[in-house]
Short mmCIF file of C-alpha atoms in Angstrom, two decimals:
data_model
loop_
_atom_site.label_atom_id
_atom_site.label_comp_id
_atom_site.label_asym_id
_atom_site.label_seq_id
_atom_site.Cartn_x
_atom_site.Cartn_y
_atom_site.Cartn_z
CA UNK A 1 15.74 21.72 -21.70
CA UNK A 2 18.40 18.77 -22.02
CA UNK A 3 17.85 15.73 -22.61
CA UNK A 4 19.72 15.65 -19.19
CA UNK A 5 16.78 17.65 -17.67
CA UNK A 6 14.13 16.31 -19.02
CA UNK A 7 14.91 12.42 -17.59
CA UNK A 8 14.86 14.75 -14.32
CA UNK A 9 10.51 14.89 -14.61
CA UNK A 10 7.79 12.43 -15.22
CA UNK A 11 4.93 12.95 -17.56
CA UNK A 12 5.47 17.04 -18.22
CA UNK A 13 5.64 17.61 -14.10
CA UNK A 14 8.77 18.02 -12.52
CA UNK A 15 9.83 16.52 -8.89
CA UNK A 16 9.64 18.52 -5.97
CA UNK A 17 13.56 19.16 -4.91
CA UNK A 18 14.68 19.07 -8.47
CA UNK A 19 16.30 22.22 -9.77
CA UNK A 20 16.14 23.22 -13.14
CA UNK A 21 19.41 23.02 -14.95
CA UNK A 22 21.12 26.89 -15.58
CA UNK A 23 21.03 27.77 -18.87
CA UNK A 24 23.50 29.24 -21.33
CA UNK A 25 27.34 29.59 -19.80
CA UNK A 26 27.35 27.34 -17.11
CA UNK A 27 25.09 24.79 -17.47
CA UNK A 28 26.78 21.32 -17.16
CA UNK A 29 26.22 17.53 -16.86
CA UNK A 30 27.17 17.86 -13.03
CA UNK A 31 24.06 20.11 -12.70
CA UNK A 32 21.75 18.34 -14.95
CA UNK A 33 23.19 14.81 -12.60
CA UNK A 34 22.23 16.59 -9.42
CA UNK A 35 18.89 17.00 -10.97
CA UNK A 36 18.01 13.93 -11.58
CA UNK A 37 19.63 12.43 -8.01
CA UNK A 38 17.12 14.79 -5.94
CA UNK A 39 14.57 13.38 -7.93
CA UNK A 40 15.12 9.86 -7.61
CA UNK A 41 15.65 10.29 -3.97
CA UNK A 42 12.46 11.81 -3.49
CA UNK A 43 10.64 9.20 -5.90
CA UNK A 44 12.41 6.24 -3.54
CA UNK A 45 11.23 8.63 -0.42
CA UNK A 46 8.17 8.20 -1.54
CA UNK A 47 8.11 4.71 -1.96
CA UNK A 48 9.62 4.10 1.21
CA UNK A 49 6.59 5.69 2.68
CA UNK A 50 4.15 3.85 1.07
CA UNK A 51 6.06 0.94 2.40
CA UNK A 52 5.08 1.39 5.80
CA UNK A 53 2.25 -0.53 6.09
CA UNK A 54 3.50 -3.63 4.31
CA UNK A 55 6.47 -3.47 6.46
CA UNK A 56 5.28 -3.05 9.45
CA UNK A 57 3.23 -6.18 9.18
CA UNK A 58 5.92 -8.30 7.03
CA UNK A 59 8.37 -8.11 8.63
CA UNK A 60 6.70 -9.31 11.68
CA UNK A 61 4.72 -12.21 9.92
CA UNK A 62 7.06 -15.20 10.21
CA UNK A 63 7.04 -14.42 13.99
CA UNK A 64 3.54 -14.55 14.37
CA UNK A 65 3.83 -18.11 15.74
CA UNK A 66 6.77 -17.61 18.06
CA UNK A 67 4.54 -15.04 19.40
CA UNK A 68 1.58 -17.26 19.92
CA UNK A 69 3.87 -19.11 22.19
CA UNK A 70 6.03 -16.73 24.16
CA UNK A 71 3.35 -15.09 25.41
CA UNK A 72 1.07 -18.07 26.38
CA UNK A 73 -1.97 -17.07 23.89
CA UNK A 74 -3.75 -18.48 20.77
CA UNK A 75 -3.34 -18.08 17.26
CA UNK A 76 -6.94 -16.21 16.97
CA UNK A 77 -5.65 -13.79 19.82
CA UNK A 78 -2.28 -13.12 17.99
CA UNK A 79 -3.90 -12.93 14.65
CA UNK A 80 -5.92 -9.42 16.08
CA UNK A 81 -2.37 -7.87 16.23
CA UNK A 82 -2.70 -7.82 12.09
CA UNK A 83 -6.24 -6.72 12.52
CA UNK A 84 -5.12 -3.64 15.17
CA UNK A 85 -2.34 -2.41 13.18
CA UNK A 86 -5.18 -2.74 9.95
CA UNK A 87 -8.08 -0.61 12.10
CA UNK A 88 -5.03 1.71 13.19
CA UNK A 89 -4.11 2.70 9.75
CA UNK A 90 -7.51 2.87 8.27
CA UNK A 91 -8.63 5.40 10.69
CA UNK A 92 -5.74 7.23 11.20
CA UNK A 93 -5.57 8.16 7.46
CA UNK A 94 -9.01 9.75 7.64
CA UNK A 95 -7.72 12.29 10.36
CA UNK A 96 -3.99 12.73 8.35
CA UNK A 97 -5.26 13.40 5.24
CA UNK A 98 -8.07 16.28 5.79
CA UNK A 99 -5.05 17.68 7.59
CA UNK A 100 -2.49 17.44 5.43
CA UNK A 101 -4.86 18.62 3.03
CA UNK A 102 -5.21 21.73 5.30
CA UNK A 103 -1.97 22.33 7.23
CA UNK A 104 0.10 21.37 4.06
CA UNK A 105 1.86 17.87 3.91
CA UNK A 106 5.22 18.07 5.86
CA UNK A 107 3.63 18.63 9.25
CA UNK A 108 1.72 15.86 9.87
CA UNK A 109 4.01 13.69 8.13
CA UNK A 110 6.61 14.25 10.37
CA UNK A 111 4.23 13.67 13.39
CA UNK A 112 2.99 11.12 12.32
CA UNK A 113 6.72 9.11 11.70
CA UNK A 114 7.45 10.07 15.19
CA UNK A 115 4.72 8.76 16.98
CA UNK A 116 5.68 5.44 14.69
CA UNK A 117 9.11 5.38 16.47
CA UNK A 118 7.27 5.40 20.12
CA UNK A 119 4.61 2.85 18.91
CA UNK A 120 7.41 -0.12 18.13
CA UNK A 121 9.43 0.65 20.82
CA UNK A 122 6.29 -0.06 22.96
CA UNK A 123 5.32 -3.07 21.05
CA UNK A 124 8.77 -4.22 21.49
CA UNK A 125 7.96 -4.02 25.48
CA UNK A 126 4.42 -5.86 25.79
CA UNK A 127 3.98 -8.16 28.53
CA UNK A 128 0.88 -9.75 26.88
CA UNK A 129 -0.85 -10.04 23.97
CA UNK A 130 -3.49 -7.63 24.98
CA UNK A 131 -1.13 -5.19 25.66
CA UNK A 132 0.55 -5.69 21.96
CA UNK A 133 -2.25 -5.50 20.41
CA UNK A 134 -2.99 -2.12 22.05
CA UNK A 135 0.37 -0.80 20.69
CA UNK A 136 -0.20 -2.16 17.31
CA UNK A 137 -3.21 0.30 17.31
CA UNK A 138 -1.03 2.81 18.03
CA UNK A 139 1.30 1.95 15.17
CA UNK A 140 -1.01 2.21 13.03
CA UNK A 141 -2.88 4.96 13.90
CA UNK A 142 0.40 6.28 13.14
CA UNK A 143 1.67 4.25 10.62
CA UNK A 144 -0.67 5.80 8.44
CA UNK A 145 0.74 9.43 7.81
CA UNK A 146 3.36 7.52 5.49
CA UNK A 147 0.63 5.86 2.84
CA UNK A 148 -1.89 8.84 2.60
CA UNK A 149 0.92 11.34 2.46
CA UNK A 150 2.92 9.57 -0.41
CA UNK A 151 -0.56 9.55 -2.34
CA UNK A 152 -1.81 12.90 -2.01
CA UNK A 153 2.16 14.27 -2.95
CA UNK A 154 1.50 12.23 -6.38
CA UNK A 155 -1.36 13.55 -6.56
CA UNK A 156 -0.18 17.45 -6.25
CA UNK A 157 2.00 16.57 -8.70
CA UNK A 158 1.12 14.32 -11.53
CA UNK A 159 -2.48 14.02 -13.56
CA UNK A 160 -3.65 11.34 -15.63
CA UNK A 161 -1.25 8.32 -17.57
CA UNK A 162 0.92 10.42 -15.64
CA UNK A 163 -0.04 9.71 -12.39
CA UNK A 164 -0.97 5.94 -13.23
CA UNK A 165 2.85 5.55 -14.33
CA UNK A 166 4.43 6.76 -10.89
CA UNK A 167 1.71 4.46 -8.48
CA UNK A 168 3.38 1.47 -11.16
CA UNK A 169 6.51 3.10 -10.69
CA UNK A 170 5.43 3.89 -6.17
CA UNK A 171 4.42 -0.29 -6.37
CA UNK A 172 7.66 -1.38 -7.82
CA UNK A 173 9.93 0.58 -4.84
CA UNK A 174 7.34 -0.18 -2.03
CA UNK A 175 6.58 -3.68 -3.43
CA UNK A 176 10.48 -4.69 -1.97
CA UNK A 177 9.22 -4.15 0.98
CA UNK A 178 6.69 -7.20 1.13
CA UNK A 179 9.97 -9.13 -0.25
CA UNK A 180 12.88 -8.46 1.81
CA UNK A 181 10.60 -7.65 5.45
CA UNK A 182 9.59 -11.44 5.58
CA UNK A 183 13.14 -12.59 4.85
CA UNK A 184 14.71 -10.08 7.54
CA UNK A 185 12.04 -11.19 10.13
CA UNK A 186 13.07 -14.74 9.25
CA UNK A 187 16.46 -13.79 9.59
CA UNK A 188 15.78 -11.91 12.78
CA UNK A 189 14.36 -15.02 14.65
CA UNK A 190 17.81 -16.60 14.16
CA UNK A 191 19.24 -13.96 16.20
CA UNK A 192 16.91 -12.98 19.39
CA UNK A 193 13.20 -13.26 19.18
CA UNK A 194 10.19 -11.22 18.11
CA UNK A 195 11.41 -8.43 19.93
CA UNK A 196 13.97 -7.82 17.76
CA UNK A 197 11.51 -7.13 14.95
CA UNK A 198 10.08 -4.31 16.30
CA UNK A 199 13.40 -2.27 17.08
CA UNK A 200 14.24 -2.51 13.44
CA UNK A 201 11.18 -1.03 12.27
CA UNK A 202 11.41 1.88 14.72
CA UNK A 203 14.94 1.96 13.22
CA UNK A 204 13.30 2.46 9.91
CA UNK A 205 10.86 4.93 11.63
CA UNK A 206 13.74 7.19 12.23
CA UNK A 207 15.84 7.31 8.98
CA UNK A 208 12.67 7.85 7.08
CA UNK A 209 11.71 10.47 9.74
CA UNK A 210 15.13 12.44 9.23
CA UNK A 211 15.03 12.21 5.46
CA UNK A 212 11.60 13.31 5.62
CA UNK A 213 12.85 16.43 7.13
CA UNK A 214 16.03 17.17 4.98
CA UNK A 215 14.86 16.14 1.22
CA UNK A 216 10.88 16.55 1.14
CA UNK A 217 9.77 19.91 0.19
CA UNK A 218 6.32 21.22 0.57
CA UNK A 219 4.42 20.02 -2.53
CA UNK A 220 0.74 21.50 -1.22
CA UNK A 221 1.47 25.37 -1.20
CA UNK A 222 -1.34 27.87 1.19
CA UNK A 223 -3.07 28.96 -1.85
CA UNK A 224 -4.33 25.38 -3.15
CA UNK A 225 -4.77 24.16 0.83
CA UNK A 226 -8.39 23.64 2.48
CA UNK A 227 -10.22 25.41 5.32
CA UNK A 228 -13.23 24.64 7.70
CA UNK A 229 -12.10 22.19 10.33
CA UNK A 230 -13.59 19.10 11.14
CA UNK A 231 -17.11 20.11 9.09
CA UNK A 232 -15.31 21.37 6.44
CA UNK A 233 -13.21 17.91 5.95
CA UNK A 234 -16.83 16.02 6.08
CA UNK A 235 -18.21 18.62 3.50
CA UNK A 236 -15.34 17.36 1.19
CA UNK A 237 -15.70 13.79 2.08
CA UNK A 238 -19.53 13.96 1.77
CA UNK A 239 -18.75 15.56 -2.01
CA UNK A 240 -16.52 12.47 -2.98
CA UNK A 241 -18.46 10.05 -2.28
CA UNK A 242 -21.68 11.61 -4.12
CA UNK A 243 -19.38 10.95 -7.07
CA UNK A 244 -20.30 7.30 -8.15
CA UNK A 245 -17.34 6.61 -10.16
CA UNK A 246 -15.17 7.91 -7.29
CA UNK A 247 -17.12 5.53 -4.92
CA UNK A 248 -16.87 2.59 -7.40
CA UNK A 249 -13.64 2.69 -7.46
CA UNK A 250 -13.08 3.44 -4.60
CA UNK A 251 -15.19 0.21 -3.53
CA UNK A 252 -13.04 -2.21 -6.14
CA UNK A 253 -9.84 -0.93 -4.50
CA UNK A 254 -11.17 -1.81 -1.37
CA UNK A 255 -12.35 -5.55 -1.53
CA UNK A 256 -9.22 -6.25 -3.99
CA UNK A 257 -7.32 -5.30 -0.10
CA UNK A 258 -9.46 -7.76 1.18
CA UNK A 259 -8.37 -10.44 -1.04
CA UNK A 260 -4.56 -9.22 -0.10
CA UNK A 261 -4.78 -8.81 3.81
CA UNK A 262 -6.82 -12.38 4.11
CA UNK A 263 -3.45 -13.77 2.27
CA UNK A 264 -1.46 -11.86 4.47
CA UNK A 265 -3.15 -12.55 8.01
CA UNK A 266 -3.75 -16.16 6.93
CA UNK A 267 -0.51 -17.65 5.21
CA UNK A 268 1.95 -17.83 7.84
CA UNK A 269 -0.49 -20.49 9.40
CA UNK A 270 -1.32 -21.87 5.98
CA UNK A 271 2.27 -22.27 4.84
CA UNK A 272 3.52 -23.12 7.92
CA UNK A 273 1.34 -25.05 10.43
CA UNK A 274 -0.74 -27.05 7.74
CA UNK A 275 1.35 -27.34 4.87
CA UNK A 276 5.21 -28.03 6.96
CA UNK A 277 7.09 -25.09 5.80
CA UNK A 278 9.47 -23.68 7.31
CA UNK A 279 9.52 -19.68 8.60
CA UNK A 280 12.36 -19.83 6.47
CA UNK A 281 10.97 -21.18 2.82
CA UNK A 282 7.38 -19.31 4.40
CA UNK A 283 9.55 -15.86 3.83
CA UNK A 284 11.17 -16.90 0.31
CA UNK A 285 7.34 -18.03 -0.86
CA UNK A 286 5.82 -14.43 0.36
CA UNK A 287 8.72 -12.76 -1.28
CA UNK A 288 8.29 -14.73 -4.54
CA UNK A 289 4.48 -13.46 -4.59
CA UNK A 290 5.99 -9.84 -4.16
CA UNK A 291 7.77 -10.37 -7.29
CA UNK A 292 5.47 -11.21 -9.28
CA UNK A 293 3.57 -8.02 -8.31
CA UNK A 294 6.36 -6.37 -8.63
CA UNK A 295 7.17 -7.48 -12.32
CA UNK A 296 3.15 -7.11 -13.19
CA UNK A 297 3.27 -3.51 -12.25
CA UNK A 298 6.01 -2.72 -14.17
CA UNK A 299 4.86 -4.22 -17.42
CA UNK A 300 1.39 -2.00 -16.54
CA UNK A 301 3.54 0.82 -16.02
CA UNK A 302 6.36 0.53 -18.31
CA UNK A 303 4.09 -0.88 -21.66
CA UNK A 304 0.10 -1.00 -20.84
CA UNK A 305 -0.03 2.82 -20.09
CA UNK A 306 -0.55 4.67 -22.73
CA UNK A 307 -1.76 1.79 -25.29
CA UNK A 308 -4.22 0.41 -22.90
CA UNK A 309 -7.05 2.13 -21.28
CA UNK A 310 -6.66 1.82 -17.68
CA UNK A 311 -10.23 0.49 -16.73
CA UNK A 312 -9.14 -2.56 -19.45
CA UNK A 313 -6.08 -3.54 -17.92
CA UNK A 314 -7.61 -3.30 -14.70
CA UNK A 315 -10.97 -5.56 -15.71
CA UNK A 316 -7.90 -7.77 -16.84
CA UNK A 317 -6.54 -8.31 -14.03
CA UNK A 318 -9.86 -8.46 -11.64
CA UNK A 319 -10.50 -11.33 -14.07
CA UNK A 320 -7.19 -13.17 -13.38
CA UNK A 321 -7.57 -12.25 -9.50
CA UNK A 322 -11.45 -13.75 -9.34
CA UNK A 323 -9.56 -16.59 -11.94
CA UNK A 324 -6.72 -17.22 -9.24
CA UNK A 325 -9.06 -17.73 -6.30
CA UNK A 326 -11.26 -20.44 -8.11
CA UNK A 327 -8.14 -22.05 -8.68
CA UNK A 328 -7.47 -21.51 -4.70
CA UNK A 329 -10.40 -23.11 -3.33
CA UNK A 330 -10.56 -25.98 -5.76
CA UNK A 331 -6.53 -26.75 -4.55
CA UNK A 332 -7.42 -26.34 -0.88
CA UNK A 333 -10.70 -27.84 -0.83
CA UNK A 334 -9.26 -31.05 -1.64
CA UNK A 335 -10.87 -31.34 -5.53
CA UNK A 336 -7.44 -32.35 -6.55
CA UNK A 337 -6.66 -34.94 -3.91
CA UNK A 338 -4.05 -34.17 -1.16
CA UNK A 339 -1.57 -31.60 -2.85
CA UNK A 340 1.62 -30.48 -1.59
CA UNK A 341 2.50 -26.85 -1.42
CA UNK A 342 3.45 -26.28 -4.78
CA UNK A 343 -0.04 -26.49 -6.34
CA UNK A 344 -1.09 -23.82 -3.39
CA UNK A 345 1.88 -21.42 -3.63
CA UNK A 346 1.62 -21.21 -7.10
CA UNK A 347 -2.46 -20.65 -7.30
CA UNK A 348 -1.01 -17.50 -4.19
CA UNK A 349 1.37 -16.00 -6.73
CA UNK A 350 -0.75 -15.43 -9.27
CA UNK A 351 -3.33 -13.94 -7.46
CA UNK A 352 -0.59 -11.91 -5.89
CA UNK A 353 0.88 -11.11 -8.87
CA UNK A 354 -2.78 -10.16 -10.91
CA UNK A 355 -2.56 -7.07 -8.45
CA UNK A 356 -0.20 -5.49 -10.43
CA UNK A 357 -2.52 -4.92 -12.98
CA UNK A 358 -5.25 -3.53 -9.79
CA UNK A 359 -3.42 -1.17 -7.61
CA UNK A 360 -1.84 1.34 -9.23
CA UNK A 361 -4.69 1.85 -12.24
CA UNK A 362 -7.36 1.70 -9.31
CA UNK A 363 -5.22 4.40 -7.27
CA UNK A 364 -4.79 6.72 -10.67
CA UNK A 365 -8.92 6.53 -11.77
CA UNK A 366 -9.32 7.59 -7.94
CA UNK A 367 -7.40 10.09 -7.58
CA UNK A 368 -7.60 11.69 -11.15
CA UNK A 369 -11.23 12.70 -10.11
CA UNK A 370 -9.92 14.59 -6.95
CA UNK A 371 -7.47 17.24 -7.80
CA UNK A 372 -9.08 19.65 -5.56
CA UNK A 373 -8.69 17.39 -2.11
CA UNK A 374 -5.93 14.73 -2.86
CA UNK A 375 -5.42 14.53 1.02
CA UNK A 376 -9.20 13.66 1.93
CA UNK A 377 -9.14 11.26 -1.27
CA UNK A 378 -6.06 9.92 -0.78
CA UNK A 379 -7.48 9.00 3.24
CA UNK A 380 -10.50 7.48 1.32
CA UNK A 381 -9.13 5.44 -0.35
CA UNK A 382 -6.26 3.68 2.35
CA UNK A 383 -9.31 4.11 4.74
CA UNK A 384 -11.13 2.05 2.70
CA UNK A 385 -8.59 -0.70 1.62
CA UNK A 386 -7.79 -0.96 5.50
CA UNK A 387 -11.25 -1.74 6.49
CA UNK A 388 -11.54 -4.24 4.19
CA UNK A 389 -8.28 -5.46 5.04
CA UNK A 390 -9.40 -5.78 8.75
CA UNK A 391 -12.67 -7.76 8.23
CA UNK A 392 -10.84 -10.21 6.01
CA UNK A 393 -8.05 -10.47 8.20
CA UNK A 394 -10.61 -11.19 10.95
CA UNK A 395 -12.94 -13.39 8.87
CA UNK A 396 -9.38 -15.89 8.55
CA UNK A 397 -8.52 -14.72 12.37
CA UNK A 398 -12.03 -16.46 13.35
CA UNK A 399 -12.42 -19.24 11.19
CA UNK A 400 -9.34 -21.18 12.75
CA UNK A 401 -6.00 -21.95 11.66
CA UNK A 402 -6.76 -26.27 10.99
CA UNK A 403 -7.50 -26.08 7.50
CA UNK A 404 -7.26 -23.51 4.46
CA UNK A 405 -10.40 -22.69 2.79
CA UNK A 406 -11.47 -19.90 4.83
CA UNK A 407 -8.73 -18.62 3.26
CA UNK A 408 -9.66 -19.06 -0.24
CA UNK A 409 -13.16 -18.36 0.00
CA UNK A 410 -12.50 -14.76 0.94
CA UNK A 411 -10.49 -14.20 -1.51
CA UNK A 412 -12.59 -15.16 -4.25
CA UNK A 413 -15.42 -13.33 -2.57
CA UNK A 414 -13.39 -10.39 -2.09
CA UNK A 415 -12.31 -10.85 -5.90
CA UNK A 416 -16.17 -11.37 -6.62
CA UNK A 417 -17.49 -8.31 -4.77
CA UNK A 418 -14.25 -6.32 -6.14
CA UNK A 419 -15.97 -6.93 -10.01
CA UNK A 420 -19.67 -6.31 -9.27
CA UNK A 421 -18.33 -3.13 -7.62
CA UNK A 422 -15.82 -2.29 -10.96
CA UNK A 423 -19.04 -3.28 -13.08
CA UNK A 424 -22.10 -2.32 -11.47
CA UNK A 425 -20.87 0.88 -9.87
CA UNK A 426 -18.29 2.12 -12.14
CA UNK A 427 -19.55 1.05 -15.66
CA UNK A 428 -16.26 1.80 -17.20
CA UNK A 429 -18.09 1.20 -21.25
CA UNK A 430 -20.91 4.38 -19.70
CA UNK A 431 -18.32 6.41 -18.27
CA UNK A 432 -14.57 6.04 -20.08
CA UNK A 433 -11.85 7.71 -17.46
CA UNK A 434 -10.43 10.73 -19.10
CA UNK A 435 -6.39 9.83 -19.50
CA UNK A 436 -4.80 13.04 -19.90
CA UNK A 437 -0.76 12.55 -20.63
CA UNK A 438 -0.54 15.90 -18.99
CA UNK A 439 -0.71 18.34 -15.61
#
């Protein structure tokens, strides 16, 4: 195989849609270039599907204060539109994941994307906060298909260290969404109101539907599909929960998302209403944090994976997350007196950047144990994330928006719970994860 053809693979596994270059006469640079481009397109598409949740929430964040005013509602009620979307994504994955194990990846994904487009349009037309909450729940249910099936496709293709590297690549691509989405949302508010943001989300859903239809082949052949209907799916999930190490990584990942989503739900009000920043400044700070997450994720995938055990990199990320939580609580609690935006922003930057060591490694370590039921395992991973995210964002909402201390307390508590799950349930020193380099 030529060097160019090798570049079209990752971890020894060829991406779907990548054609093998012809051997002997007729082999040409043009054929190899086409293979590389096709593989890259599928990789970017999977990253875009994984970015559906941050697109659905982060583009909307700068508009939360305006939604509160224009709908004549309260901050607590409007923050529930985030909680509803998170809850929908959590519940939807429990349905879509097993469906993809039974019927393949393409059909459930296309159905979910079409429903997402409809829900986004209905959100744009919502007359009050209560109706908006309902359609945000529907949008979350439909949008869950993108992230759960993207993870399942990765598990169809990769194993071991190759899977960890690819998840870091997906993190790079999907992290673009938190960078650009709030910026786009902030700029849209200069031109139109918050309803225009949902119309943009609908247009993104249409584009993803077309790309999946035309460019994403089926990655789960019929002979590898599950059978047995609802009872069979529940039996598979029961078997997954019986695996203590799988459950430990699942809990670690879920509690980490509690820290992330408490930040997502509270930061618009903390940074804009308490610290007096504009929507545009908030968007830039939010994007900077996403850049930190993306950079650390690439350090993990390009430098650490293969040199440092995944468990050790994960433990380091959890330690940094907890230390940043302590610093944030001290800053917001007045230990250093009255401070400006910079110390708060610095603490949040370190905290969110640490996720670049945690998220790709917990995804890889969890799915590494489940080659037989990637869709169901991916559903449980995603559901744990969004259940914890919904709980954390609800706690922040009910705590009010007069102080940033509740956000800091929930983030620190989530970090400590993630560490307890990792050390107490996974026990990595007793059960080192197998890190195969081949599929």
